[in-house]
């Protein structure tokens, strides 16, 4: 299905650098040569594919530079986006949108930061580490991967942040001991984690309520929805009341009614379709909101989330 992505524009691939086995860094520039806008660590962009679909990639360069950088892992068994990108060449034009940020990092004095990355999850984390160093706050990076040859940016990060980076290549028999890590955690520490689903689940278990922010590259798994049957969504500005059957998403029903909602991943990971909730209880099934944000019940992602009550009133 074609993505409805806001703010699409063309960029030129200004550079391609092999960063690890199957990982290429793409430097992106405006064709005019005008510097791209500054971004915050944790931001991602959409890359639009020829079929109109979109893929999300974290920015991993330096905020404020004229170009943007993304790291792309070639996934032979993926959905095709990484293979298409790896077939591009320097000088090619691609269409992107963004940046957007649901994993924002703003260093604060008096707070220590623990960064945990697994595999290609290092891409957003690398910018956070650089930002923490520039701000002069206390930080450390724990980075796990299959082998050193698969761990993008490892050498660069180790050189730039001596004594602050610990690497755990599995093929060397090194394992990240999360229980010990969190047992020794300093007071007033916030943890940022990005990586495979198994790593994130293990970190969430070990953190046990401590300050933790995560970003997922794949959607969380959920059980059956709260409501097994249909429910209604009322669109406050459009004046429509729509029935959502069990087999369809809220987003699909809204779009079929002719109301445009910007969307991209359609799996609850990118945040593009964020919609304000005016009334009603949401069955949150996204992979973005924290438990506190879900409890606040002020926004939902209609590509995956549903109603936990007979009717939702949405600001659309």
Coordinates of C-alpha atoms in Angstrom, one line a residue:
X1 CA 0.0 0.0 0.0
X2 CA 1.3 3.5 -0.9
X3 CA 2.5 5.5 2.1
X4 CA 1.2 9.0 2.8
X5 CA 4.3 10.7 4.0
X6 CA 4.5 14.4 4.8
X7 CA 7.3 16.6 3.5
X8 CA 8.8 14.4 0.8
X9 CA 11.8 15.8 -1.0
X10 CA 14.7 14.6 -3.1
X11 CA 18.3 14.1 -1.9
X12 CA 21.5 13.0 -3.7
X13 CA 23.6 10.1 -2.3
X14 CA 26.8 12.1 -1.7
X15 CA 28.8 9.2 -0.3
X16 CA 28.6 5.4 0.4
X17 CA 30.9 3.9 3.0
X18 CA 31.1 0.3 4.1
X19 CA 30.8 0.3 7.9
X20 CA 30.6 -3.4 8.6
X21 CA 29.6 -6.7 7.0
X22 CA 26.5 -5.9 5.1
X23 CA 26.2 -2.3 6.5
X24 CA 26.7 0.7 4.3
X25 CA 26.6 4.4 5.5
X26 CA 24.8 6.7 3.1
X27 CA 25.6 10.4 3.2
X28 CA 22.7 12.4 1.8
X29 CA 22.7 16.0 0.5
X30 CA 20.3 18.4 -1.1
X31 CA 20.9 18.7 -4.9
X32 CA 21.2 22.5 -4.5
X33 CA 24.1 22.1 -2.0
X34 CA 22.1 24.0 0.7
X35 CA 22.8 22.4 4.1
X36 CA 20.1 20.0 5.3
X37 CA 18.3 21.1 8.5
X38 CA 19.7 20.3 12.0
X39 CA 18.2 17.3 13.7
X40 CA 18.1 15.8 17.2
X41 CA 19.7 12.5 18.2
X42 CA 17.1 9.7 18.0
X43 CA 15.6 11.1 14.8
X44 CA 14.7 8.9 11.8
X45 CA 13.8 9.6 8.2
X46 CA 11.6 7.8 5.7
X47 CA 13.1 6.5 2.5
X48 CA 10.5 6.2 -0.2
X49 CA 10.8 3.2 -2.5
X50 CA 9.8 3.1 -6.2
X51 CA 6.6 1.2 -5.4
X52 CA 5.5 4.1 -3.1
X53 CA 6.2 2.2 0.1
X54 CA 8.5 3.6 2.7
X55 CA 11.2 2.4 5.1
X56 CA 12.5 4.1 8.2
X57 CA 16.2 4.6 9.0
X58 CA 17.8 6.4 12.0
X59 CA 20.1 9.3 11.4
X60 CA 23.6 8.6 12.7
X61 CA 25.8 11.4 11.6
X62 CA 26.5 14.7 13.4
X63 CA 23.5 17.1 13.9
X64 CA 24.3 20.4 12.3
X65 CA 26.4 19.0 9.4
X66 CA 25.4 19.9 5.9
X67 CA 24.6 16.3 5.1
X68 CA 22.6 13.6 6.8
X69 CA 23.8 10.0 7.3
X70 CA 22.0 6.8 7.7
X71 CA 23.3 3.3 8.2
X72 CA 21.6 0.5 6.3
X73 CA 21.9 -3.2 7.1
X74 CA 21.5 -5.4 4.0
X75 CA 18.8 -7.9 4.8
X76 CA 18.5 -10.6 2.3
X77 CA 15.2 -11.9 3.9
X78 CA 13.8 -8.4 4.6
X79 CA 11.0 -6.5 2.8
X80 CA 13.3 -5.3 0.0
X81 CA 14.1 -1.8 1.1
X82 CA 17.6 -2.4 2.2
X83 CA 18.4 -4.4 -1.0
X84 CA 17.2 -1.6 -3.1
X85 CA 19.3 0.9 -1.2
X86 CA 22.4 -1.2 -1.4
X87 CA 22.0 -1.3 -5.2
X88 CA 22.2 2.6 -5.4
X89 CA 25.3 4.4 -6.3
X90 CA 26.9 7.8 -5.4
X91 CA 25.2 10.5 -7.4
X92 CA 21.8 8.7 -7.4
X93 CA 18.7 10.7 -6.3
X94 CA 16.3 9.2 -3.8
X95 CA 13.2 10.6 -2.1
X96 CA 13.0 10.9 1.6
X97 CA 10.8 12.6 4.3
X98 CA 11.4 13.7 7.8
X99 CA 13.1 13.8 10.2
X100 CA 10.7 12.6 12.9
X101 CA 11.7 11.7 16.5
X102 CA 10.0 9.4 19.0
X103 CA 13.3 8.5 20.6
X104 CA 14.6 12.0 21.5
X105 CA 17.7 12.4 23.5
X106 CA 18.4 15.7 25.2
X107 CA 21.3 15.4 27.8
X108 CA 20.6 16.9 31.2
X109 CA 23.1 17.9 33.9
X110 CA 23.0 15.7 36.9
X111 CA 21.8 12.7 34.9
X112 CA 24.0 9.7 33.9
X113 CA 23.2 7.8 30.7
X114 CA 23.6 4.2 29.9
X115 CA 23.4 3.4 26.2
X116 CA 22.7 -0.2 25.1
X117 CA 22.9 -1.1 21.4
X118 CA 22.6 -4.4 19.6
X119 CA 23.5 -4.8 15.9
X120 CA 22.2 -2.0 13.6
X121 CA 20.6 -0.5 16.7
X122 CA 23.8 1.4 17.1
X123 CA 22.7 3.9 14.5
X124 CA 20.5 6.2 16.7
X125 CA 22.6 5.4 19.8
X126 CA 25.8 6.6 18.2
X127 CA 24.5 10.2 17.8
X128 CA 23.3 10.1 21.4
X129 CA 26.7 9.1 22.6
X130 CA 28.3 12.0 20.7
X131 CA 25.7 14.4 22.2
X132 CA 26.3 13.2 25.7
X133 CA 30.1 13.7 25.3
X134 CA 29.6 17.2 23.9
X135 CA 27.3 18.1 26.8
X136 CA 29.8 16.9 29.4
X137 CA 27.4 14.5 31.2
X138 CA 28.3 11.0 32.5
X139 CA 27.7 8.2 30.0
X140 CA 28.7 4.7 28.9
X141 CA 27.9 2.5 25.9
X142 CA 27.4 -1.2 26.0
X143 CA 27.4 -2.6 22.4
X144 CA 26.6 -6.2 21.5
X145 CA 26.8 -7.9 18.1
X146 CA 27.6 -11.2 16.4
X147 CA 31.2 -10.3 15.7
X148 CA 33.4 -7.2 15.4
X149 CA 33.1 -7.3 11.7
X150 CA 29.3 -6.9 11.9
X151 CA 29.4 -4.1 14.5
X152 CA 29.1 -0.9 12.5
X153 CA 30.8 2.2 13.9
X154 CA 32.6 0.2 16.7
X155 CA 36.1 1.4 15.9
X156 CA 35.0 4.9 15.4
X157 CA 33.1 5.0 18.7
X158 CA 35.9 3.3 20.6
X159 CA 38.4 5.8 19.4
X160 CA 36.2 8.8 20.1
X161 CA 35.1 7.6 23.5
X162 CA 38.0 5.8 25.2
X163 CA 37.1 3.9 28.4
X164 CA 33.4 4.6 27.7
X165 CA 32.6 1.9 25.2
X166 CA 32.4 -1.9 26.0
X167 CA 32.0 -4.3 23.1
X168 CA 30.4 -7.8 23.3
X169 CA 31.1 -9.8 20.1
X170 CA 29.3 -13.1 20.5
X171 CA 31.8 -15.0 18.5
X172 CA 34.5 -14.1 21.1
X173 CA 32.4 -15.6 23.9
X174 CA 31.5 -12.2 25.3
X175 CA 28.0 -11.6 26.6
X176 CA 26.4 -8.6 28.0
X177 CA 25.4 -9.3 31.6
X178 CA 22.3 -7.1 32.0
X179 CA 21.5 -8.2 35.6
X180 CA 25.0 -7.2 36.8
X181 CA 24.8 -4.0 34.7
X182 CA 21.6 -2.8 36.2
X183 CA 22.6 -4.0 39.7
X184 CA 25.6 -1.6 39.6
X185 CA 23.7 1.3 38.0
X186 CA 24.4 4.7 39.4
X187 CA 21.5 6.7 40.9
X188 CA 19.8 9.1 38.5
X189 CA 20.7 7.1 35.4
X190 CA 18.5 6.9 32.3
X191 CA 19.0 4.1 29.9
X192 CA 18.5 4.3 26.1
X193 CA 18.3 1.0 24.2
X194 CA 17.9 0.1 20.5
X195 CA 18.4 -3.3 18.9
X196 CA 16.8 -6.7 18.2
X197 CA 13.5 -7.5 19.9
X198 CA 15.2 -10.1 22.2
X199 CA 17.7 -7.6 23.5
X200 CA 15.0 -5.0 24.2
X201 CA 12.9 -7.5 26.0
X202 CA 15.9 -8.6 28.1
X203 CA 16.7 -5.0 28.9
X204 CA 13.1 -4.2 29.9
X205 CA 13.2 -7.2 32.3
X206 CA 16.5 -6.3 33.8
X207 CA 15.6 -2.6 34.2
X208 CA 12.6 -3.4 36.5
X209 CA 11.0 0.1 36.4
X210 CA 14.1 2.2 36.1
X211 CA 14.2 5.1 33.7
X212 CA 14.3 3.4 30.3
X213 CA 13.6 4.5 26.7
X214 CA 13.7 2.1 23.8
X215 CA 13.3 2.1 20.1
X216 CA 12.2 -0.9 18.2
X217 CA 12.9 -1.8 14.5
X218 CA 10.2 -4.4 14.6
X219 CA 6.8 -4.3 16.1
X220 CA 6.0 -5.8 19.6
X221 CA 3.9 -8.9 19.7
X222 CA 0.4 -8.6 21.3
X223 CA -2.3 -11.0 22.2
X224 CA -5.9 -10.6 21.2
X225 CA -7.4 -7.1 21.3
X226 CA -9.4 -5.9 24.3
X227 CA -12.6 -5.8 22.2
X228 CA -13.2 -8.8 20.0
X229 CA -16.1 -7.2 18.1
X230 CA -16.6 -4.0 16.1
X231 CA -16.4 -0.5 17.6
X232 CA -17.0 3.0 16.4
X233 CA -14.7 5.9 15.8
X234 CA -16.1 9.4 15.6
X235 CA -14.0 12.0 13.7
X236 CA -14.6 15.4 15.5
X237 CA -13.6 17.7 12.6
X238 CA -14.9 15.5 9.7
X239 CA -18.3 14.8 11.4
X240 CA -18.1 11.1 10.5
X241 CA -19.0 8.1 12.7
X242 CA -17.3 5.0 11.3
X243 CA -17.6 1.3 12.3
X244 CA -14.3 -0.6 12.6
X245 CA -14.8 -4.3 12.1
X246 CA -12.4 -6.8 13.9
X247 CA -10.5 -7.7 10.7
X248 CA -9.7 -4.1 9.7
X249 CA -7.5 -1.3 11.2
X250 CA -8.8 2.0 12.3
X251 CA -6.5 3.6 9.7
X252 CA -7.9 1.6 6.8
X253 CA -11.4 2.5 7.7
X254 CA -10.6 6.2 8.1
X255 CA -8.8 6.3 4.8
X256 CA -11.6 4.5 3.0
X257 CA -14.0 7.2 4.2
X258 CA -11.8 9.8 2.4
X259 CA -10.0 11.3 5.4
X260 CA -6.3 11.6 4.9
X261 CA -4.0 10.5 7.7
X262 CA -0.3 10.6 7.1
X263 CA 1.2 7.1 7.5
X264 CA 4.3 5.1 6.6
X265 CA 5.2 1.8 8.3
X266 CA 1.6 0.7 9.1
X267 CA 3.0 -1.5 11.9
X268 CA 3.2 0.9 14.9
X269 CA 6.9 1.6 14.9
X270 CA 7.4 4.9 13.0
X271 CA 4.9 7.2 14.6
X272 CA 3.8 8.9 11.4
X273 CA 0.1 8.3 11.9
X274 CA -0.1 9.7 15.5
X275 CA -3.6 10.9 16.1
X276 CA -4.9 12.9 19.1
X277 CA -7.6 11.2 21.2
X278 CA -10.3 13.4 22.6
X279 CA -12.5 10.8 24.3
X280 CA -12.5 7.1 24.9
X281 CA -10.1 4.4 26.0
X282 CA -7.5 3.1 23.6
X283 CA -6.2 -0.5 23.3
X284 CA -2.6 0.6 22.6
X285 CA -0.9 -1.9 20.3
X286 CA 2.0 0.3 19.1
X287 CA 5.7 -0.1 19.8
X288 CA 6.4 3.6 20.5
X289 CA 4.5 4.9 23.6
X290 CA 5.9 4.3 27.1
X291 CA 3.5 2.8 29.7
X292 CA 3.0 6.3 31.1
X293 CA 2.2 7.7 27.7
X294 CA -0.3 4.9 27.1
X295 CA -1.9 5.6 30.4
X296 CA -2.3 9.3 29.5
X297 CA -4.4 8.2 26.6
X298 CA -3.9 11.4 24.6
X299 CA -2.7 10.0 21.3
X300 CA -3.0 6.7 19.4
X301 CA -1.5 5.1 16.3
X302 CA -4.5 4.0 14.2
X303 CA -2.5 1.7 12.0
X304 CA -2.4 -0.9 14.8
X305 CA -4.2 0.4 18.0
X306 CA -7.8 -0.1 18.6
X307 CA -10.6 0.8 21.0
X308 CA -11.0 -0.5 24.4
X309 CA -14.5 0.9 24.6
X310 CA -17.6 1.1 22.3
X311 CA -16.6 4.5 20.7
X312 CA -13.5 6.6 20.3
X313 CA -13.6 10.4 19.5
X314 CA -10.5 11.3 17.5
X315 CA -9.3 14.8 16.5
X316 CA -9.7 14.3 12.7

